[in-house]
Amino acid sequence: MPNALVALIEEALAEQGRLHTPVARFAAAHDSGLPPPRSQLIPLSAPAPGEQYAFEVDLDSCSGCKACVSGCHSLNGLDENETWRDIGVVLGGDAAHPFQQTITTACHHCEDPACLNGCPVLAYEKDAITGIVRHLDDQCIGCSYCVLKCPYDVPKYNPRLGIVRKCDMCHERLRDGEAPACAQACPTEAIRIVKVSKTTLSPIKNEELKIKNYEAKSDVSLTITSPLGTRSSSSTASNSSLITDNSSLASPASPSEILNLKSEIAALAAPSSYTRPTTRYVSTRPLPENLHASDAHTLRPQHTHLALVLLLTLTQTGLGLMASAVLFGSQIKNQESRIINCLGFGLFLLGLVASVAHLGQPLRAWRVFLNLRKSWLSREAVVLNLAFPLLAASALLPVAEPYLAQYVPSFVAALPFPLSSLHLPMSVAGVVIGLLAVFCSAMVYIDTRRVFWRPTQSLGRMFGTVAVSALAGLAIEAKTPGIFWGLGLGPWCFLSGLALAAKVALELITLFGAS
């Protein structure tokens, strides 16, 4: 038999010997004359003040069998394609010493959950005693904003129910002294519930990452932790424990999100100061420095959310057209201004109507104002609805005024001021509040902290749409003769073309990854 094949078999057998199954641990204890180890999948007491429950995963014991996925699916009665726990693979090492590790992940029950902070209807709650982050299904409107806010891909949208659902650490089982389904189903007892200390972290930038190596005894396991939260990897020398300033809070979340700290894509990682995840991953083996997810470079196109595309495009285009009427003067001055103003309002209204199609539970949408204190989606919805009546009056009063004077003259005569005096103030107020709504729309995406939606991109896209449509409206209203290179282009038309070119350039820069 070739030496290379013998070496490979020996390495595979050695690796299998390191898999800490309950049977292997019992046999080792028996051979050593020690009492058999006692399995403890959950703590024996409730968390003390300043503590909370968290998942702990023993990487040495995880075999990737997916029994935890199956147990979670069965106990929680999930739909066919719905999962609250995932299994992935991370790779590393080199050709001579390749490394592969399976990772099981679920909700990290963060200390400062992004899903809870972003939900506009307060459909999340964090238990004050256990620290478990629960989703309240009966409160959810199915906006899926928590899916965007969570950097670990934990909340999952259920199209049959029209709501989002997620892992709740089987809190009812824990309350009754039973282990969660995933921990109970794991044949190697790789998953357990532990108590961790809550920590208040200050923001730490990726480039400021400071990892401290502490001497440890040989029986101290490796705790993978990082200020990058769940998107990280770590390495250490033998017989040492790699700990960061957040040693009580653990790292990797979804395996597809575990990134090499030294790679260029580390900037995509979410700092743990963003959500402060609590899951702990432990191992007695040193991990390679180039640890990365096997699917780290796999592109997964997401649902296009056409209703949101219509909401943003139509409201911003309509607002720009109405702004052009304000910039040109009162919309009653000429017929073009009236038409542009009414057209802009029509587009704005269509955008608001289209947004309802995005919700899985639209009849609950009236509650969208409940999280104004934290959620930019709540703020966007409220400000858009504040702008709506002002923009409606701005567009419809000039059209309705002659009919009011003809059919209800007594009402018009009784007013202390002429209706025409309200047109311009209402237009200005509506446009100003509308621009504030555009800013809130941009912040909805910026607040997810995704690189693709960074401030320069999101603000540029959205205010760019307003600017292009406003300049186009001015070009129609002004009727200025062409003066540029004999092309018949008026100044407003020329500026509108420049704004459109700048916006297209911004989109191309984003598309091709330029900075």
PDB file of C-alpha atoms in Angstrom, residues 74-284:
ATOM      1  CA  SER A  74     -39.642  18.159  14.212  1.00  0.00           C
ATOM      2  CA  LEU A  75     -40.202  19.624  17.671  1.00  0.00           C
ATOM      3  CA  ASN A  76     -41.130  23.104  16.425  1.00  0.00           C
ATOM      4  CA  GLY A  77     -43.333  21.816  13.596  1.00  0.00           C
ATOM      5  CA  LEU A  78     -41.517  23.806  10.915  1.00  0.00           C
ATOM      6  CA  ASP A  79     -42.587  23.851   7.282  1.00  0.00           C
ATOM      7  CA  GLU A  80     -40.843  21.657   4.738  1.00  0.00           C
ATOM      8  CA  ASN A  81     -38.228  24.202   3.642  1.00  0.00           C
ATOM      9  CA  GLU A  82     -38.003  26.078   6.946  1.00  0.00           C
ATOM     10  CA  THR A  83     -34.982  25.699   9.247  1.00  0.00           C
ATOM     11  CA  TRP A  84     -33.999  27.472  12.435  1.00  0.00           C
ATOM     12  CA  ARG A  85     -30.627  25.708  12.781  1.00  0.00           C
ATOM     13  CA  ASP A  86     -28.055  25.296  10.010  1.00  0.00           C
ATOM     14  CA  ILE A  87     -24.955  23.199   9.404  1.00  0.00           C
ATOM     15  CA  GLY A  88     -21.994  24.409   7.378  1.00  0.00           C
ATOM     16  CA  VAL A  89     -18.325  23.735   6.790  1.00  0.00           C
ATOM     17  CA  VAL A  90     -15.236  25.876   7.327  1.00  0.00           C
ATOM     18  CA  LEU A  91     -11.930  25.140   5.609  1.00  0.00           C
ATOM     19  CA  GLY A  92      -8.328  26.101   6.192  1.00  0.00           C
ATOM     20  CA  GLY A  93      -4.782  24.874   6.397  1.00  0.00           C
ATOM     21  CA  ASP A  94      -2.657  24.018   3.343  1.00  0.00           C
ATOM     22  CA  ALA A  95      -2.136  21.146   0.931  1.00  0.00           C
ATOM     23  CA  ALA A  96       0.085  19.303   3.395  1.00  0.00           C
ATOM     24  CA  HIS A  97      -2.219  19.822   6.373  1.00  0.00           C
ATOM     25  CA  PRO A  98      -5.762  20.582   5.190  1.00  0.00           C
ATOM     26  CA  PHE A  99      -8.361  21.501   7.771  1.00  0.00           C
ATOM     27  CA  GLN A 100     -12.123  21.028   7.725  1.00  0.00           C
ATOM     28  CA  GLN A 101     -14.635  21.692  10.480  1.00  0.00           C
ATOM     29  CA  THR A 102     -18.414  21.420  10.564  1.00  0.00           C
ATOM     30  CA  ILE A 103     -20.261  24.231  12.347  1.00  0.00           C
ATOM     31  CA  THR A 104     -23.805  24.187  13.712  1.00  0.00           C
ATOM     32  CA  THR A 105     -25.481  27.543  14.193  1.00  0.00           C
ATOM     33  CA  ALA A 106     -28.814  29.009  15.274  1.00  0.00           C
ATOM     34  CA  CYS A 107     -29.944  32.268  16.837  1.00  0.00           C
ATOM     35  CA  HIS A 108     -27.250  33.817  19.045  1.00  0.00           C
ATOM     36  CA  HIS A 109     -29.728  35.490  21.424  1.00  0.00           C
ATOM     37  CA  CYS A 110     -27.617  38.619  21.312  1.00  0.00           C
ATOM     38  CA  GLU A 111     -27.279  40.975  24.221  1.00  0.00           C
ATOM     39  CA  ASP A 112     -28.291  43.899  21.976  1.00  0.00           C
ATOM     40  CA  PRO A 113     -30.348  42.202  19.214  1.00  0.00           C
ATOM     41  CA  ALA A 114     -30.448  44.013  15.873  1.00  0.00           C
ATOM     42  CA  CYS A 115     -33.701  42.239  15.004  1.00  0.00           C
ATOM     43  CA  LEU A 116     -35.387  43.611  18.128  1.00  0.00           C
ATOM     44  CA  ASN A 117     -34.048  47.130  17.569  1.00  0.00           C
ATOM     45  CA  GLY A 118     -35.145  47.215  13.928  1.00  0.00           C
ATOM     46  CA  CYS A 119     -38.624  45.694  14.210  1.00  0.00           C
ATOM     47  CA  PRO A 120     -41.181  48.477  13.648  1.00  0.00           C
ATOM     48  CA  VAL A 121     -44.009  46.711  15.505  1.00  0.00           C
ATOM     49  CA  LEU A 122     -42.121  45.419  18.577  1.00  0.00           C
ATOM     50  CA  ALA A 123     -42.572  41.784  17.544  1.00  0.00           C
ATOM     51  CA  TYR A 124     -39.419  40.785  19.454  1.00  0.00           C
ATOM     52  CA  GLU A 125     -38.740  40.639  23.157  1.00  0.00           C
ATOM     53  CA  LYS A 126     -35.649  39.746  25.182  1.00  0.00           C
ATOM     54  CA  ASP A 127     -36.409  37.935  28.416  1.00  0.00           C
ATOM     55  CA  ALA A 128     -35.045  39.914  31.340  1.00  0.00           C
ATOM     56  CA  ILE A 129     -34.024  36.771  33.251  1.00  0.00           C
ATOM     57  CA  THR A 130     -32.904  34.220  30.671  1.00  0.00           C
ATOM     58  CA  GLY A 131     -31.769  36.648  27.949  1.00  0.00           C
ATOM     59  CA  ILE A 132     -33.576  34.585  25.305  1.00  0.00           C
ATOM     60  CA  VAL A 133     -34.682  36.651  22.292  1.00  0.00           C
ATOM     61  CA  ARG A 134     -38.189  35.575  21.332  1.00  0.00           C
ATOM     62  CA  HIS A 135     -40.236  36.442  18.272  1.00  0.00           C
ATOM     63  CA  LEU A 136     -43.912  37.225  18.892  1.00  0.00           C
ATOM     64  CA  ASP A 137     -45.659  35.682  15.915  1.00  0.00           C
ATOM     65  CA  ASP A 138     -49.003  37.333  16.619  1.00  0.00           C
ATOM     66  CA  GLN A 139     -47.430  40.813  16.465  1.00  0.00           C
ATOM     67  CA  CYS A 140     -45.420  40.356  13.225  1.00  0.00           C
ATOM     68  CA  ILE A 141     -46.522  42.171  10.056  1.00  0.00           C
ATOM     69  CA  GLY A 142     -44.145  40.240   7.781  1.00  0.00           C
ATOM     70  CA  CYS A 143     -42.049  43.228   6.684  1.00  0.00           C
ATOM     71  CA  SER A 144     -38.857  41.092   6.895  1.00  0.00           C
ATOM     72  CA  TYR A 145     -36.788  44.054   8.068  1.00  0.00           C
ATOM     73  CA  CYS A 146     -35.350  41.924  10.880  1.00  0.00           C
ATOM     74  CA  VAL A 147     -33.962  39.611   8.179  1.00  0.00           C
ATOM     75  CA  LEU A 148     -31.959  42.549   6.834  1.00  0.00           C
ATOM     76  CA  LYS A 149     -30.962  43.824  10.260  1.00  0.00           C
ATOM     77  CA  CYS A 150     -29.617  40.512  11.558  1.00  0.00           C
ATOM     78  CA  PRO A 151     -26.031  40.012  10.265  1.00  0.00           C
ATOM     79  CA  TYR A 152     -26.231  36.268  10.915  1.00  0.00           C
ATOM     80  CA  ASP A 153     -29.189  35.277   8.708  1.00  0.00           C
ATOM     81  CA  VAL A 154     -31.196  34.025  11.682  1.00  0.00           C
ATOM     82  CA  PRO A 155     -34.834  35.206  11.182  1.00  0.00           C
ATOM     83  CA  LYS A 156     -36.544  33.282   8.399  1.00  0.00           C
ATOM     84  CA  TYR A 157     -39.608  34.497   6.481  1.00  0.00           C
ATOM     85  CA  ASN A 158     -42.448  31.978   6.225  1.00  0.00           C
ATOM     86  CA  PRO A 159     -44.473  32.721   3.066  1.00  0.00           C
ATOM     87  CA  ARG A 160     -47.332  30.439   4.130  1.00  0.00           C
ATOM     88  CA  LEU A 161     -47.921  32.337   7.359  1.00  0.00           C
ATOM     89  CA  GLY A 162     -46.798  35.733   6.074  1.00  0.00           C
ATOM     90  CA  ILE A 163     -44.555  36.287   9.107  1.00  0.00           C
ATOM     91  CA  VAL A 164     -40.954  35.820  10.218  1.00  0.00           C
ATOM     92  CA  ARG A 165     -39.988  33.079  12.693  1.00  0.00           C
ATOM     93  CA  LYS A 166     -36.771  32.124  14.484  1.00  0.00           C
ATOM     94  CA  CYS A 167     -35.160  29.958  17.158  1.00  0.00           C
ATOM     95  CA  ASP A 168     -36.346  30.667  20.712  1.00  0.00           C
ATOM     96  CA  MET A 169     -33.932  28.229  22.437  1.00  0.00           C
ATOM     97  CA  CYS A 170     -36.967  26.023  23.171  1.00  0.00           C
ATOM     98  CA  HIS A 171     -37.669  28.305  26.130  1.00  0.00           C
ATOM     99  CA  GLU A 172     -40.685  26.287  27.215  1.00  0.00           C
ATOM    100  CA  ARG A 173     -38.558  23.138  27.484  1.00  0.00           C
ATOM    101  CA  LEU A 174     -35.924  25.058  29.437  1.00  0.00           C
ATOM    102  CA  ARG A 175     -38.610  26.327  31.777  1.00  0.00           C
ATOM    103  CA  ASP A 176     -39.610  22.716  32.485  1.00  0.00           C
ATOM    104  CA  GLY A 177     -36.010  21.559  32.992  1.00  0.00           C
ATOM    105  CA  GLU A 178     -35.623  19.962  29.544  1.00  0.00           C
ATOM    106  CA  ALA A 179     -32.821  20.597  27.055  1.00  0.00           C
ATOM    107  CA  PRO A 180     -33.651  22.285  23.732  1.00  0.00           C
ATOM    108  CA  ALA A 181     -34.459  19.993  20.835  1.00  0.00           C
ATOM    109  CA  CYS A 182     -31.098  20.518  19.122  1.00  0.00           C
ATOM    110  CA  ALA A 183     -29.116  19.686  22.261  1.00  0.00           C
ATOM    111  CA  GLN A 184     -31.333  16.712  23.078  1.00  0.00           C
ATOM    112  CA  ALA A 185     -31.044  15.295  19.541  1.00  0.00           C
ATOM    113  CA  CYS A 186     -27.255  15.664  19.165  1.00  0.00           C
ATOM    114  CA  PRO A 187     -25.732  12.162  19.454  1.00  0.00           C
ATOM    115  CA  THR A 188     -22.332  13.562  20.475  1.00  0.00           C
ATOM    116  CA  GLU A 189     -23.682  16.123  22.944  1.00  0.00           C
ATOM    117  CA  ALA A 190     -21.878  18.854  21.034  1.00  0.00           C
ATOM    118  CA  ILE A 191     -24.580  21.418  21.867  1.00  0.00           C
ATOM    119  CA  ARG A 192     -25.450  22.530  25.366  1.00  0.00           C
ATOM    120  CA  ILE A 193     -26.882  25.535  27.167  1.00  0.00           C
ATOM    121  CA  VAL A 194     -24.560  27.504  29.429  1.00  0.00           C
ATOM    122  CA  LYS A 195     -24.730  30.725  31.400  1.00  0.00           C
ATOM    123  CA  VAL A 196     -22.579  33.632  30.214  1.00  0.00           C
ATOM    124  CA  SER A 197     -21.877  37.027  31.707  1.00  0.00           C
ATOM    125  CA  LYS A 198     -23.324  40.040  29.993  1.00  0.00           C
ATOM    126  CA  THR A 199     -20.748  42.568  28.864  1.00  0.00           C
ATOM    127  CA  THR A 200     -21.002  46.141  27.703  1.00  0.00           C
ATOM    128  CA  LEU A 201     -18.686  46.603  24.755  1.00  0.00           C
ATOM    129  CA  SER A 202     -17.347  49.786  23.252  1.00  0.00           C
ATOM    130  CA  PRO A 203     -17.181  49.897  19.446  1.00  0.00           C
ATOM    131  CA  ILE A 204     -14.060  48.195  18.103  1.00  0.00           C
ATOM    132  CA  LYS A 205     -13.047  48.661  14.498  1.00  0.00           C
ATOM    133  CA  ASN A 206     -11.749  45.700  12.510  1.00  0.00           C
ATOM    134  CA  GLU A 207      -8.313  47.240  12.101  1.00  0.00           C
ATOM    135  CA  GLU A 208      -8.147  47.892  15.845  1.00  0.00           C
ATOM    136  CA  LEU A 209      -8.695  44.244  16.734  1.00  0.00           C
ATOM    137  CA  LYS A 210      -6.497  43.322  19.675  1.00  0.00           C
ATOM    138  CA  ILE A 211      -6.204  39.651  20.524  1.00  0.00           C
ATOM    139  CA  LYS A 212      -4.581  38.634  23.770  1.00  0.00           C
ATOM    140  CA  ASN A 213      -2.919  35.269  24.267  1.00  0.00           C
ATOM    141  CA  TYR A 214      -2.967  33.916  27.761  1.00  0.00           C
ATOM    142  CA  GLU A 215      -0.981  30.997  29.106  1.00  0.00           C
ATOM    143  CA  ALA A 216      -3.242  28.110  29.924  1.00  0.00           C
ATOM    144  CA  LYS A 217      -2.988  24.642  31.273  1.00  0.00           C
ATOM    145  CA  SER A 218      -3.326  21.736  28.887  1.00  0.00           C
ATOM    146  CA  ASP A 219      -6.858  21.061  30.068  1.00  0.00           C
ATOM    147  CA  VAL A 220      -8.072  24.551  29.111  1.00  0.00           C
ATOM    148  CA  SER A 221     -10.059  24.500  25.888  1.00  0.00           C
ATOM    149  CA  LEU A 222      -9.815  26.986  23.073  1.00  0.00           C
ATOM    150  CA  THR A 223     -12.582  29.571  23.136  1.00  0.00           C
ATOM    151  CA  ILE A 224     -13.095  31.220  19.768  1.00  0.00           C
ATOM    152  CA  THR A 225     -14.150  34.779  20.439  1.00  0.00           C
ATOM    153  CA  SER A 226     -13.737  38.021  18.587  1.00  0.00           C
ATOM    154  CA  PRO A 227     -14.960  41.613  18.494  1.00  0.00           C
ATOM    155  CA  LEU A 228     -16.127  40.697  15.008  1.00  0.00           C
ATOM    156  CA  GLY A 229     -18.900  38.712  16.611  1.00  0.00           C
ATOM    157  CA  THR A 230     -19.953  35.718  14.592  1.00  0.00           C
ATOM    158  CA  ARG A 231     -18.009  36.531  11.463  1.00  0.00           C
ATOM    159  CA  SER A 232     -14.555  35.535  12.511  1.00  0.00           C
ATOM    160  CA  SER A 233     -11.894  32.924  12.761  1.00  0.00           C
ATOM    161  CA  SER A 234      -9.036  32.548  15.170  1.00  0.00           C
ATOM    162  CA  SER A 235      -5.783  30.705  15.630  1.00  0.00           C
ATOM    163  CA  THR A 236      -3.610  29.882  18.577  1.00  0.00           C
ATOM    164  CA  ALA A 237      -0.520  28.027  19.573  1.00  0.00           C
ATOM    165  CA  SER A 238      -0.711  24.709  21.367  1.00  0.00           C
ATOM    166  CA  ASN A 239      -1.763  24.766  25.042  1.00  0.00           C
ATOM    167  CA  SER A 240      -3.019  28.335  24.894  1.00  0.00           C
ATOM    168  CA  SER A 241      -6.460  29.859  24.946  1.00  0.00           C
ATOM    169  CA  LEU A 242      -7.321  32.595  22.495  1.00  0.00           C
ATOM    170  CA  ILE A 243      -9.398  35.223  24.255  1.00  0.00           C
ATOM    171  CA  THR A 244     -10.451  38.719  23.344  1.00  0.00           C
ATOM    172  CA  ASP A 245     -11.739  41.582  25.425  1.00  0.00           C
ATOM    173  CA  ASN A 246     -15.126  39.922  25.010  1.00  0.00           C
ATOM    174  CA  SER A 247     -14.140  36.500  26.261  1.00  0.00           C
ATOM    175  CA  SER A 248     -17.583  35.712  27.637  1.00  0.00           C
ATOM    176  CA  LEU A 249     -19.315  36.302  24.345  1.00  0.00           C
ATOM    177  CA  ALA A 250     -18.760  33.936  21.521  1.00  0.00           C
ATOM    178  CA  SER A 251     -18.252  33.951  17.836  1.00  0.00           C
ATOM    179  CA  PRO A 252     -19.158  32.146  14.691  1.00  0.00           C
ATOM    180  CA  ALA A 253     -22.729  32.347  13.540  1.00  0.00           C
ATOM    181  CA  SER A 254     -23.764  31.100  10.133  1.00  0.00           C
ATOM    182  CA  PRO A 255     -20.806  29.176   8.647  1.00  0.00           C
ATOM    183  CA  SER A 256     -21.137  31.231   5.485  1.00  0.00           C
ATOM    184  CA  GLU A 257     -20.392  34.289   7.600  1.00  0.00           C
ATOM    185  CA  ILE A 258     -17.177  33.037   9.267  1.00  0.00           C
ATOM    186  CA  LEU A 259     -14.427  35.096   7.689  1.00  0.00           C
ATOM    187  CA  ASN A 260     -10.676  35.281   7.984  1.00  0.00           C
ATOM    188  CA  LEU A 261      -9.734  38.301  10.098  1.00  0.00           C
ATOM    189  CA  LYS A 262      -6.668  38.959   7.942  1.00  0.00           C
ATOM    190  CA  SER A 263      -8.481  38.757   4.609  1.00  0.00           C
ATOM    191  CA  GLU A 264      -9.790  41.652   2.585  1.00  0.00           C
ATOM    192  CA  ILE A 265     -13.388  40.634   3.228  1.00  0.00           C
ATOM    193  CA  ALA A 266     -13.029  41.033   6.983  1.00  0.00           C
ATOM    194  CA  ALA A 267     -14.535  44.501   6.538  1.00  0.00           C
ATOM    195  CA  LEU A 268     -17.842  42.760   5.838  1.00  0.00           C
ATOM    196  CA  ALA A 269     -17.911  41.337   9.352  1.00  0.00           C
ATOM    197  CA  ALA A 270     -20.290  42.804  11.880  1.00  0.00           C
ATOM    198  CA  PRO A 271     -18.519  44.060  15.019  1.00  0.00           C
ATOM    199  CA  SER A 272     -19.808  42.357  18.122  1.00  0.00           C
ATOM    200  CA  SER A 273     -20.587  45.816  19.494  1.00  0.00           C
ATOM    201  CA  TYR A 274     -23.424  45.853  16.930  1.00  0.00           C
ATOM    202  CA  THR A 275     -25.403  42.942  18.451  1.00  0.00           C
ATOM    203  CA  ARG A 276     -23.113  41.371  21.087  1.00  0.00           C
ATOM    204  CA  PRO A 277     -23.819  37.685  20.214  1.00  0.00           C
ATOM    205  CA  THR A 278     -23.559  35.163  23.045  1.00  0.00           C
ATOM    206  CA  THR A 279     -22.991  31.778  21.384  1.00  0.00           C
ATOM    207  CA  ARG A 280     -19.753  30.085  22.508  1.00  0.00           C
ATOM    208  CA  TYR A 281     -17.689  27.796  20.259  1.00  0.00           C
ATOM    209  CA  VAL A 282     -14.982  25.790  22.039  1.00  0.00           C
ATOM    210  CA  SER A 283     -12.242  23.443  20.847  1.00  0.00           C
ATOM    211  CA  THR A 284      -9.088  21.873  22.245  1.00  0.00           C
TER     212      THR A 284
END
